[in-house]
Amino acid sequence: MTLPTRLLTVVPCRAGDHGGLQTVQGKDTSEPDRNVTARGLLLDAEHAFLRAEFRLVRPLLQRFQNEFGTSDTDDTSMRHAILRAALAARAGNWPEAARWCPDRDDLGWADTDIVHSLAVSALRRLSEEGRHSEASTAALVIVLWAHLLDEEDLSDFHGLLSERRDTPVPEELWEEARRHLHGRITDLLHALDVRAGRDALAAWRTAWEAECDGIDPVVVPSAADPDGLIPLGLAAGHLVRHGRRADLLDAYTARHPDTTAWSVDAPDHRACADALSQALAGRGQDRVRAGEWTSALSDFSTAVRLGRTLGAEEQQAVLRAAANVGRTNTGRGNSPVTRIQGLDLAHALLPQDNSLAAELTAELVRQGQRVFKSDPAQSRRRFARALEVTPEDPDARSGLDDHLRADLARGDKLCVDDVRGLLERDPECVSARKWLGDHYAELARTATAAPDTDTDDTRTTLERRVELLSLAVDIADPARNSQVREQLDTAVLLLAEHLEATASPSDVIDLFLRDLIRTGVSARFDQTVESAYLNRARERERAGDPGGARRDRVCADRIGAGLPAQGLLFGPGPGPHARGRGRDDTGQEALF
């Protein structure tokens, strides 16, 4: 019998005096004895279990509970728990055995013989046909054997084997046996995973390796879950640390096919974000080496979205992929979409790299020009994206302006800000000037006065009309300027009269000082303004401001001097003081 096989063999321990009751067959274990101790009762129960005197074990444990209750010492508590687990396992109640089994960091307090016995029983149970779904049994196997085969703490189990062989176990033989048994357990768990269709994240093999690998226990038998014996994040981290990133990515992608939703900010992905980002960054490097440029950039992009900061080597890999994306080794380029998408990903990863920004901008402009006539919508998107990358790029701006001129020529529906921007860049663009002038004039025409019951709304409406018509006059083409000018004059007069009736004299004067109508153009407007100055002069006198009143009267006199002696039938005429002045020199700028 080789040593690896003997590891699975339960050998009864020798009876001895442990300071408690001697559990010989036929003895009443419930008789009172003042010398009985908690430790003695548990030792007798352990010996009875290992000698297969099972009818004695339960009464001893019951007496332990009755006389000592829950012990506050770690060794007796763990010894009691592992015995209860072993009894439940013997009765075939494996969920109950898992519930009683301590965690691995507490198993050192339990009796090694009982731990080994339960470990052997659990492994045999799991090896039986049809046990591939017993998560509680798998958890027991993993925790118990990880404890027994722990390389850092082999003293108890090693000593147990030496005692059973009546001779020390040579170190080289022990290492061979330990590796052999570890491999057998790994193979068994993997076979059960395959049979049950568990992926790498939920695999019992992953939980076993993580339990053996970690300093802290990760499998809790009492919380065994059929969907996974260890938390998802721990499983993902283990797979990455052990070079199984492909297994991790395959399993996670099968669970979450939409990789665009993978983000450290998404609750569904936060647990595995760190491990996934490491795996993706590693795969991205591999794909760059294999010349899979677009896939590599996609991996790096997803890794960053999951919270990874690219290191120097990874940044160099991104630059290499960007330089080659959309190109093949034979020199033939792939689709422009592939090229642009790849450069876009690279630019998002390294926004501070000016060369990437310049290359992406040039490619976008090139493709925008290529489809200018065949696909105008796509062409616009290309130019607009180029401006986002390089806001001052002249070629991208020129491309969008050319599209805007074509829209103006066709009479398409346009955005006011776009046309204003074009006119600012090209003041000689007649079509833009005409469109804006007509636009503002139409807005002014449709703006109607509010009901008289709402004075504030009426003023707002009139001011809006004046503003729109003023813009139209500034922009309109010469052919329509006189017509729009007349509309503005009428709108300003209506606003002035409304202000005279409902507001203060200063409001009328402020409108006049905006220089929307020059003095001498509308006698009614000039008279309204003259009255406003005179009224404000009287108010200032009453308020004790003779200087202000005097200045207002001077302004009123100047305006009045330009008025005709009586209103003309067909519009205003030039006043006597206006003679000798230039056509546009009304002296309005000198009123204050």
Coordinates of C-alpha atoms in Angstrom, one line a residue:
M1 CA 0.0 0.0 0.0
T2 CA 1.6 3.3 -1.1
L3 CA 1.5 6.3 1.0
P4 CA -0.9 8.3 -1.2
T5 CA -3.5 5.5 -0.7
R6 CA -2.8 5.3 3.0
L7 CA -3.7 9.0 3.3
L8 CA -7.3 7.9 2.6
T9 CA -7.3 5.1 5.1
V10 CA -8.8 5.5 8.6
V11 CA -6.7 3.6 11.2
P12 CA -8.2 3.4 14.7
C13 CA -6.1 5.1 17.3
R14 CA -4.9 3.3 20.3
A15 CA -6.9 3.5 23.5
G16 CA -5.2 5.4 26.3
D17 CA -5.8 7.2 29.5
H18 CA -6.8 10.8 28.7
G19 CA -8.0 11.8 32.2
G20 CA -11.7 11.2 31.4
L21 CA -14.0 8.3 31.1
Q22 CA -13.0 5.0 29.6
T23 CA -15.6 4.3 27.0
V24 CA -15.4 0.5 27.0
Q25 CA -18.3 -1.4 25.6
G26 CA -21.1 -1.8 28.1
K27 CA -20.2 1.0 30.4
D28 CA -22.8 3.6 31.4
T29 CA -21.5 6.9 30.1
S30 CA -24.2 8.9 31.8
E31 CA -23.4 8.0 35.4
P32 CA -22.4 11.0 37.6
D33 CA -18.8 11.5 38.2
R34 CA -17.4 14.7 39.8
N35 CA -14.0 14.2 38.2
V36 CA -15.4 14.4 34.6
T37 CA -14.1 17.3 32.6
A38 CA -15.3 18.8 29.2
R39 CA -12.0 17.8 27.6
G40 CA -12.2 14.3 29.0
L41 CA -15.7 13.7 27.7
L42 CA -14.7 14.9 24.2
L43 CA -11.5 12.7 24.2
D44 CA -13.6 9.7 25.1
A45 CA -16.1 10.6 22.4
E46 CA -13.3 10.9 19.8
H47 CA -11.8 7.5 20.8
A48 CA -15.3 5.9 20.6
F49 CA -15.8 7.3 17.2
L50 CA -12.5 6.1 15.9
R51 CA -13.1 2.6 17.3
A52 CA -16.4 2.7 15.5
E53 CA -18.3 2.5 18.9
F54 CA -20.8 5.0 17.5
R55 CA -23.6 4.1 20.0
L56 CA -21.4 5.7 22.7
V57 CA -20.5 8.9 20.9
R58 CA -23.8 10.6 20.9
P59 CA -24.5 10.0 24.6
L60 CA -21.1 11.4 25.5
L61 CA -21.7 14.5 23.4
Q62 CA -25.1 14.9 25.0
R63 CA -23.6 14.7 28.4
F64 CA -21.0 17.2 27.4
Q65 CA -23.7 19.6 26.3
N66 CA -25.8 19.0 29.4
E67 CA -23.0 19.5 31.9
F68 CA -20.8 22.1 30.2
G69 CA -23.1 23.8 27.7
T70 CA -21.3 25.8 25.0
S71 CA -17.6 25.8 26.0
D72 CA -15.8 29.1 25.9
T73 CA -12.5 27.5 25.1
D74 CA -11.5 27.1 21.4
D75 CA -10.2 23.6 21.5
T76 CA -13.2 21.9 23.2
S77 CA -15.6 24.0 21.1
M78 CA -13.9 22.9 17.8
R79 CA -13.6 19.3 18.9
H80 CA -17.2 19.2 19.7
A81 CA -18.2 20.7 16.4
I82 CA -16.1 18.4 14.3
L83 CA -17.5 15.4 16.1
R84 CA -21.0 16.6 15.4
A85 CA -20.1 17.0 11.7
A86 CA -18.6 13.5 11.6
L87 CA -21.7 12.0 13.1
A88 CA -24.0 13.9 10.7
A89 CA -21.8 12.7 7.8
R90 CA -22.0 9.1 9.0
A91 CA -25.8 9.4 9.0
G92 CA -25.7 10.7 5.5
N93 CA -26.8 14.2 6.4
W94 CA -24.2 16.1 4.5
P95 CA -25.8 19.6 4.7
E96 CA -25.9 19.1 8.5
A97 CA -22.2 18.0 8.5
A98 CA -21.3 21.1 6.5
R99 CA -23.3 23.3 9.0
W100 CA -21.2 21.9 11.9
C101 CA -17.8 21.9 10.2
P102 CA -15.6 24.7 11.4
D103 CA -13.9 27.1 9.0
R104 CA -10.3 26.2 8.0
D105 CA -8.7 28.7 10.3
D106 CA -10.4 27.0 13.3
L107 CA -9.7 23.4 12.3
G108 CA -6.3 23.5 14.0
W109 CA -8.1 23.3 17.3
A110 CA -10.0 20.1 16.3
D111 CA -8.7 16.6 16.6
T112 CA -6.7 15.6 13.5
D113 CA -7.9 12.0 13.6
I114 CA -11.5 13.1 13.4
V115 CA -10.8 15.8 10.8
H116 CA -9.0 13.1 8.7
S117 CA -11.8 10.6 9.1
L118 CA -14.5 13.2 8.0
A119 CA -12.3 14.3 5.1
V120 CA -11.9 10.7 3.9
S121 CA -15.7 10.1 4.2
A122 CA -16.5 13.3 2.3
L123 CA -14.1 12.6 -0.5
R124 CA -15.5 9.1 -0.9
R125 CA -19.0 10.4 -0.9
L126 CA -18.2 13.0 -3.6
S127 CA -16.6 10.3 -5.7
E128 CA -19.8 8.3 -5.9
E129 CA -21.9 8.5 -9.0
G130 CA -24.4 11.4 -9.1
R131 CA -22.8 13.5 -6.4
H132 CA -21.7 16.3 -8.8
S133 CA -24.3 18.7 -7.4
E134 CA -23.7 18.3 -3.6
A135 CA -22.2 21.7 -2.8
S136 CA -22.1 21.0 0.9
T137 CA -20.1 17.8 0.4
A138 CA -17.7 19.6 -2.0
A139 CA -17.2 22.4 0.6
L140 CA -16.3 19.8 3.2
V141 CA -13.8 18.1 0.9
I142 CA -12.2 21.4 0.0
V143 CA -11.9 22.8 3.5
L144 CA -10.8 19.6 5.3
W145 CA -8.2 18.5 2.7
A146 CA -6.9 22.1 2.3
H147 CA -6.3 22.1 6.0
L148 CA -4.7 18.6 6.1
L149 CA -2.4 19.3 3.1
D150 CA -1.4 22.8 4.1
E151 CA 2.3 23.2 3.3
E152 CA 2.7 25.8 6.0
D153 CA 1.2 23.7 8.8
L154 CA 1.7 19.9 8.3
S155 CA 2.9 19.1 11.8
D156 CA -0.4 17.4 13.1
F157 CA -1.2 15.4 9.9
H158 CA 2.4 14.6 9.3
G159 CA 2.7 13.3 12.9
L160 CA -0.5 11.3 12.6
L161 CA 0.8 9.5 9.5
S162 CA 4.1 8.8 11.2
E163 CA 2.3 7.4 14.2
R164 CA 0.1 5.1 12.1
R165 CA 3.2 3.8 10.2
D166 CA 5.2 3.4 13.4
T167 CA 8.0 5.2 11.6
P168 CA 8.7 8.7 10.4
V169 CA 7.6 9.6 6.8
P170 CA 10.6 10.6 4.7
E171 CA 10.3 14.2 3.4
E172 CA 10.7 13.3 -0.2
L173 CA 8.0 10.6 0.1
W174 CA 5.7 12.9 1.9
E175 CA 6.0 15.7 -0.8
E176 CA 5.3 13.1 -3.6
A177 CA 2.3 11.8 -1.7
R178 CA 1.0 15.3 -1.0
R179 CA 1.2 16.4 -4.6
H180 CA -0.3 13.1 -5.8
L181 CA -3.3 13.5 -3.5
H182 CA -3.7 17.2 -4.3
G183 CA -3.8 16.3 -8.0
R184 CA -6.4 13.6 -7.5
I185 CA -8.7 15.9 -5.7
T186 CA -8.2 18.6 -8.4
D187 CA -9.0 16.1 -11.1
L188 CA -12.1 14.8 -9.3
L189 CA -13.5 18.3 -8.8
H190 CA -12.8 19.3 -12.3
A191 CA -14.6 16.2 -13.6
L192 CA -17.6 17.1 -11.5
D193 CA -17.5 20.7 -12.7
V194 CA -17.6 19.5 -16.3
R195 CA -20.4 17.1 -15.7
A196 CA -22.5 19.8 -14.0
G197 CA -21.6 22.5 -16.5
R198 CA -20.1 24.9 -14.0
D199 CA -17.9 27.7 -15.5
A200 CA -14.5 28.7 -14.2
L201 CA -16.1 31.3 -11.8
A202 CA -18.4 28.8 -10.2
A203 CA -16.1 25.8 -10.5
W204 CA -15.4 23.6 -7.4
R205 CA -11.9 23.3 -8.8
T206 CA -11.4 27.1 -8.6
A207 CA -12.7 27.1 -5.0
W208 CA -10.3 24.3 -4.1
E209 CA -7.3 26.0 -5.6
A210 CA -8.2 29.3 -4.0
E211 CA -8.6 27.7 -0.6
C212 CA -5.3 25.9 -0.9
D213 CA -3.6 29.0 -2.3
G214 CA -4.7 31.7 0.2
I215 CA -3.6 32.4 3.7
D216 CA -7.2 33.2 4.8
P217 CA -10.0 30.7 4.2
V218 CA -12.4 31.5 1.4
V219 CA -14.8 28.5 1.5
V220 CA -17.3 28.4 4.4
P221 CA -19.0 25.0 4.6
S222 CA -22.0 26.2 6.4
A223 CA -22.7 28.7 3.6
A224 CA -22.1 26.4 0.7
D225 CA -24.0 27.6 -2.4
P226 CA -24.6 25.5 -5.5
D227 CA -24.0 28.6 -7.6
G228 CA -20.5 29.1 -6.2
L229 CA -18.6 28.0 -3.2
I230 CA -16.6 31.3 -3.0
P231 CA -17.5 34.9 -3.7
L232 CA -17.3 35.9 -7.4
G233 CA -14.6 38.5 -6.9
L234 CA -12.4 36.0 -5.1
A235 CA -12.8 33.5 -7.9
A236 CA -12.0 36.1 -10.5
G237 CA -8.9 37.2 -8.6
H238 CA -7.7 33.7 -8.2
L239 CA -8.0 32.9 -11.9
V240 CA -6.0 36.0 -12.9
R241 CA -3.2 35.3 -10.3
H242 CA -2.8 31.7 -11.6
G243 CA -2.6 32.7 -15.3
R244 CA -6.1 31.6 -16.2
R245 CA -7.3 34.9 -17.6
A246 CA -8.7 33.3 -20.7
D247 CA -10.9 31.1 -18.5
L248 CA -12.1 34.1 -16.5
L249 CA -12.9 36.2 -19.7
D250 CA -14.7 33.2 -21.3
A251 CA -16.8 32.6 -18.2
Y252 CA -17.6 36.3 -17.6
T253 CA -18.4 37.0 -21.2
A254 CA -20.8 34.0 -21.3
R255 CA -22.5 35.5 -18.3
H256 CA -22.5 39.1 -19.5
P257 CA -22.3 39.2 -23.3
D258 CA -22.6 42.9 -23.6
T259 CA -19.0 44.0 -22.9
T260 CA -19.9 47.6 -23.5
A261 CA -21.8 47.6 -20.2
W262 CA -18.7 46.4 -18.2
S263 CA -17.8 49.2 -15.9
V264 CA -16.4 49.7 -12.5
D265 CA -19.4 52.0 -11.8
A266 CA -22.0 49.3 -12.6
P267 CA -23.0 47.4 -9.4
D268 CA -23.3 44.2 -11.4
H269 CA -19.6 44.3 -12.4
R270 CA -17.9 46.0 -9.5
A271 CA -17.0 42.8 -7.7
C272 CA -14.9 41.4 -10.6
A273 CA -13.8 44.8 -12.0
D274 CA -10.1 44.7 -10.9
A275 CA -9.5 41.1 -12.0
L276 CA -11.3 41.7 -15.3
S277 CA -9.3 44.8 -16.0
Q278 CA -6.0 42.9 -15.4
A279 CA -7.1 40.0 -17.6
L280 CA -8.2 42.4 -20.4
A281 CA -5.0 44.4 -20.3
G282 CA -3.0 41.2 -20.5
R283 CA -5.0 39.9 -23.4
G284 CA -4.7 43.3 -25.1
Q285 CA -0.9 43.0 -25.0
D286 CA -1.1 39.5 -26.4
R287 CA -3.4 40.7 -29.3
V288 CA -1.0 43.5 -30.1
R289 CA 1.8 40.9 -30.4
A290 CA -0.5 38.9 -32.7
G291 CA -1.3 41.9 -34.9
E292 CA -5.0 41.9 -33.8
W293 CA -5.1 45.7 -33.6
T294 CA -8.8 46.5 -33.2
S295 CA -9.4 43.7 -30.7
A296 CA -6.4 44.8 -28.7
L297 CA -7.7 48.4 -28.5
S298 CA -11.1 47.2 -27.5
D299 CA -9.6 45.2 -24.7
F300 CA -7.6 48.1 -23.4
S301 CA -10.7 50.3 -23.6
T302 CA -12.8 47.9 -21.6
A303 CA -10.0 47.5 -19.0
V304 CA -9.8 51.3 -18.5
R305 CA -13.6 51.4 -18.2
L306 CA -13.3 48.8 -15.4
G307 CA -10.9 51.1 -13.5
R308 CA -7.4 50.2 -14.8
T309 CA -4.7 52.9 -15.3
L310 CA -2.6 51.9 -18.3
G311 CA 1.1 51.4 -17.5
A312 CA 4.0 52.5 -19.8
E313 CA 4.2 49.2 -21.6
E314 CA 0.4 49.1 -22.1
Q315 CA 0.5 52.7 -23.5
Q316 CA 3.2 51.7 -26.0
A317 CA 1.0 48.8 -27.0
V318 CA -1.9 51.2 -27.6
L319 CA 0.3 53.4 -29.8
R320 CA 1.5 50.5 -31.8
A321 CA -2.1 49.3 -32.3
A322 CA -3.2 52.8 -33.3
A323 CA -0.4 53.0 -35.9
N324 CA -1.5 49.8 -37.5
V325 CA -5.3 49.7 -37.1
G326 CA -7.1 49.4 -40.3
R327 CA -4.0 48.2 -42.1
T328 CA -2.9 44.7 -42.9
N329 CA 0.6 43.2 -43.4
T330 CA 0.1 43.3 -47.2
G331 CA -0.4 47.0 -47.2
R332 CA -4.1 47.0 -48.1
G333 CA -6.3 49.0 -45.8
N334 CA -9.4 47.7 -44.2
S335 CA -12.6 49.7 -44.1
P336 CA -12.5 53.4 -43.1
V337 CA -14.9 52.7 -40.3
T338 CA -12.4 50.2 -38.8
R339 CA -9.6 52.7 -39.1
I340 CA -11.6 55.5 -37.5
Q341 CA -13.1 53.4 -34.7
G342 CA -9.6 52.1 -33.8
L343 CA -8.1 55.6 -33.7
D344 CA -11.0 56.8 -31.7
L345 CA -10.5 54.1 -29.1
A346 CA -6.8 54.9 -29.0
H347 CA -7.4 58.6 -28.6
A348 CA -9.8 58.0 -25.8
L349 CA -7.2 55.9 -24.0
L350 CA -4.4 58.4 -24.5
P351 CA -6.1 61.8 -24.9
Q352 CA -2.9 63.6 -24.1
D353 CA -1.0 62.2 -27.1
N354 CA -1.0 64.9 -29.8
S355 CA 0.1 62.6 -32.5
L356 CA -2.9 60.4 -32.0
A357 CA -5.3 63.4 -32.0
A358 CA -3.7 64.7 -35.3
E359 CA -3.9 61.3 -37.0
L360 CA -7.6 60.8 -35.9
T361 CA -8.5 64.3 -37.1
A362 CA -6.8 63.8 -40.5
E363 CA -8.5 60.5 -41.0
L364 CA -11.9 61.9 -40.1
V365 CA -11.5 64.8 -42.5
R366 CA -10.2 62.5 -45.2
Q367 CA -13.3 60.3 -45.0
G368 CA -15.6 63.2 -44.6
Q369 CA -14.4 64.6 -47.9
R370 CA -14.5 61.2 -49.6
V371 CA -18.3 60.8 -49.0
F372 CA -19.2 64.5 -49.2
K373 CA -21.7 63.9 -52.0
S374 CA -22.4 60.2 -51.7
D375 CA -23.3 60.3 -48.0
P376 CA -23.7 63.8 -46.7
A377 CA -25.0 62.7 -43.2
Q378 CA -21.9 60.6 -42.6
S379 CA -19.7 63.3 -44.0
R380 CA -21.1 65.8 -41.5
R381 CA -20.5 63.4 -38.6
R382 CA -16.9 62.9 -39.7
F383 CA -16.3 66.7 -39.9
A384 CA -18.1 67.3 -36.6
R385 CA -16.1 64.6 -34.8
A386 CA -12.9 66.0 -36.2
L387 CA -13.8 69.4 -34.6
E388 CA -14.4 67.7 -31.3
V389 CA -10.9 66.1 -31.4
T390 CA -9.2 69.3 -32.8
P391 CA -11.6 72.3 -32.3
E392 CA -9.6 74.7 -34.5
D393 CA -9.0 72.4 -37.4
P394 CA -9.5 74.5 -40.5
D395 CA -10.2 71.6 -42.9
A396 CA -13.0 70.1 -40.7
R397 CA -14.6 73.5 -40.2
S398 CA -14.4 74.2 -43.9
G399 CA -16.1 70.9 -44.6
L400 CA -19.0 71.7 -42.3
D401 CA -19.3 75.2 -43.8
D402 CA -19.5 73.7 -47.3
H403 CA -22.4 71.5 -46.1
L404 CA -24.1 74.5 -44.6
R405 CA -23.8 76.5 -47.8
A406 CA -25.4 73.6 -49.7
D407 CA -28.2 73.5 -47.2
L408 CA -28.8 77.2 -47.7
A409 CA -28.9 76.8 -51.4
R410 CA -31.5 74.0 -51.1
G411 CA -33.6 75.9 -48.5
D412 CA -33.3 73.2 -45.9
K413 CA -34.3 73.7 -42.3
L414 CA -31.3 75.1 -40.5
C415 CA -30.1 76.0 -37.0
V416 CA -29.8 79.8 -36.4
D417 CA -26.6 79.5 -34.4
D418 CA -25.0 77.5 -37.3
V419 CA -25.9 80.1 -39.8
R420 CA -24.7 83.0 -37.6
G421 CA -21.5 81.1 -37.1
L422 CA -21.0 80.8 -40.9
L423 CA -21.7 84.5 -41.4
E424 CA -19.2 85.4 -38.7
R425 CA -16.6 83.3 -40.5
D426 CA -17.7 84.5 -44.0
P427 CA -19.3 87.9 -43.8
E428 CA -19.6 87.9 -47.6
C429 CA -21.8 84.9 -47.7
V430 CA -25.0 86.3 -49.3
S431 CA -27.1 83.2 -48.7
A432 CA -26.4 83.2 -45.0
R433 CA -27.1 86.9 -44.7
K434 CA -30.4 86.6 -46.6
W435 CA -31.5 83.5 -44.5
L436 CA -30.8 85.2 -41.2
G437 CA -32.5 88.4 -42.2
D438 CA -35.6 86.6 -43.4
H439 CA -35.6 84.5 -40.3
Y440 CA -35.6 87.4 -37.8
A441 CA -38.1 89.3 -39.9
E442 CA -40.4 86.3 -39.9
L443 CA -40.0 85.9 -36.1
A444 CA -40.9 89.5 -35.6
R445 CA -43.9 89.3 -37.9
T446 CA -45.3 86.3 -35.9
A447 CA -44.7 88.0 -32.5
T448 CA -48.1 89.6 -31.7
A449 CA -48.9 91.9 -28.9
A450 CA -50.4 90.4 -25.7
P451 CA -53.9 91.4 -24.5
D452 CA -54.1 94.9 -23.0
T453 CA -55.0 93.4 -19.6
D454 CA -51.4 92.2 -19.2
T455 CA -49.1 95.2 -19.6
D456 CA -45.9 93.4 -18.8
D457 CA -46.5 90.8 -21.5
T458 CA -47.3 93.5 -24.0
R459 CA -44.0 95.3 -23.3
T460 CA -42.1 92.0 -23.5
T461 CA -43.7 91.2 -26.8
L462 CA -43.0 94.7 -28.3
E463 CA -39.4 94.6 -27.1
R464 CA -38.9 91.2 -28.6
R465 CA -40.2 92.4 -32.0
V466 CA -37.9 95.4 -31.8
E467 CA -34.9 93.2 -31.0
L468 CA -35.7 90.7 -33.9
L469 CA -36.3 93.5 -36.4
S470 CA -33.1 95.2 -35.3
L471 CA -31.2 92.0 -35.9
A472 CA -32.9 91.6 -39.3
V473 CA -31.9 95.2 -40.3
D474 CA -28.3 94.5 -39.4
I475 CA -28.1 91.3 -41.4
A476 CA -30.7 91.6 -44.2
D477 CA -29.5 91.8 -47.8
P478 CA -29.8 95.3 -49.4
A479 CA -32.7 94.3 -51.5
R480 CA -35.0 93.9 -48.5
N481 CA -33.3 96.3 -46.1
S482 CA -35.6 99.3 -46.6
Q483 CA -38.7 97.2 -46.1
V484 CA -37.4 95.7 -42.9
R485 CA -36.2 99.1 -41.8
E486 CA -39.8 100.5 -42.1
Q487 CA -41.0 97.6 -40.0
L488 CA -38.4 98.3 -37.3
D489 CA -39.4 102.0 -37.2
T490 CA -43.0 101.1 -36.7
A491 CA -42.2 98.6 -34.0
V492 CA -40.0 101.1 -32.1
L493 CA -42.7 103.8 -32.3
L494 CA -45.3 101.3 -30.9
L495 CA -42.9 100.4 -28.1
A496 CA -42.2 104.1 -27.3
E497 CA -45.9 104.9 -27.1
H498 CA -46.5 101.9 -24.9
L499 CA -43.7 102.9 -22.5
E500 CA -45.0 106.5 -22.4
A501 CA -48.4 105.2 -21.3
T502 CA -47.3 102.5 -18.9
A503 CA -43.7 103.1 -17.8
S504 CA -41.5 105.9 -16.6
P505 CA -40.0 108.7 -18.8
S506 CA -36.6 107.2 -18.3
D507 CA -37.7 104.0 -20.0
V508 CA -38.7 106.0 -23.1
I509 CA -35.4 107.9 -23.0
D510 CA -33.4 104.6 -22.7
L511 CA -35.2 103.3 -25.8
F512 CA -34.3 106.5 -27.7
L513 CA -30.6 106.3 -26.6
R514 CA -30.4 102.8 -28.2
D515 CA -30.3 104.8 -31.5
L516 CA -32.8 102.5 -33.3
I517 CA -34.5 105.5 -34.9
R518 CA -32.5 108.7 -35.7
T519 CA -34.2 112.0 -34.8
G520 CA -36.0 113.5 -37.7
V521 CA -37.2 110.2 -39.1
S522 CA -40.5 109.9 -37.2
A523 CA -42.1 113.1 -35.9
R524 CA -44.3 111.0 -33.6
F525 CA -41.3 109.2 -32.1
D526 CA -39.4 112.5 -31.6
Q527 CA -42.4 114.1 -29.9
T528 CA -42.7 111.2 -27.6
V529 CA -39.1 111.4 -26.6
E530 CA -39.3 115.2 -26.2
S531 CA -42.2 114.8 -23.9
A532 CA -40.3 112.2 -21.9
Y533 CA -37.4 114.5 -21.4
L534 CA -39.7 117.4 -20.2
N535 CA -41.6 115.1 -17.9
R536 CA -38.4 113.8 -16.4
A537 CA -37.1 117.3 -16.0
R538 CA -40.2 118.2 -13.9
E539 CA -39.7 115.0 -11.8
R540 CA -36.1 116.0 -11.1
E541 CA -37.1 119.5 -10.1
R542 CA -39.5 118.1 -7.6
A543 CA -36.8 115.8 -6.3
G544 CA -34.4 118.7 -5.8
D545 CA -32.1 118.0 -8.8
P546 CA -32.1 121.3 -10.8
G547 CA -28.9 120.3 -12.7
G548 CA -30.5 117.1 -14.0
A549 CA -33.7 119.0 -14.8
R550 CA -31.7 121.6 -16.8
R551 CA -29.9 118.9 -18.8
D552 CA -33.2 117.1 -19.6
R553 CA -34.7 120.4 -20.9
V554 CA -31.7 121.0 -23.1
C555 CA -32.1 117.6 -24.7
A556 CA -35.8 118.3 -25.2
D557 CA -35.1 121.6 -26.8
R558 CA -32.6 119.9 -29.2
I559 CA -35.2 117.3 -30.2
G560 CA -38.0 119.9 -30.5
A561 CA -35.8 122.1 -32.7
G562 CA -35.8 119.3 -35.3
L563 CA -39.5 118.9 -35.4
P564 CA -41.7 120.5 -38.1
A565 CA -44.1 123.3 -37.1
Q566 CA -47.0 120.8 -37.7
G567 CA -47.3 117.2 -38.6
L568 CA -47.1 116.5 -42.4
L569 CA -49.7 114.4 -44.1
F570 CA -47.2 112.0 -45.7
G571 CA -44.6 111.5 -43.0
P572 CA -42.0 113.6 -41.2
G573 CA -39.9 116.2 -42.8
P574 CA -36.5 117.6 -41.9
G575 CA -36.6 120.3 -39.2
P576 CA -35.1 123.8 -39.7
H577 CA -32.1 123.0 -37.6
A578 CA -31.4 119.9 -39.5
R579 CA -30.4 121.9 -42.6
G580 CA -26.8 121.8 -43.4
R581 CA -26.1 118.6 -41.6
G582 CA -25.2 115.3 -43.2
R583 CA -28.0 112.9 -43.9
D584 CA -27.3 110.8 -40.9
D585 CA -26.0 113.5 -38.6
T586 CA -29.0 114.2 -36.4
G587 CA -26.9 115.2 -33.4
Q588 CA -28.6 112.4 -31.3
E589 CA -25.2 111.4 -29.9
A590 CA -24.8 114.8 -28.3
L591 CA -28.0 114.7 -26.2
F592 CA -26.1 113.4 -23.2

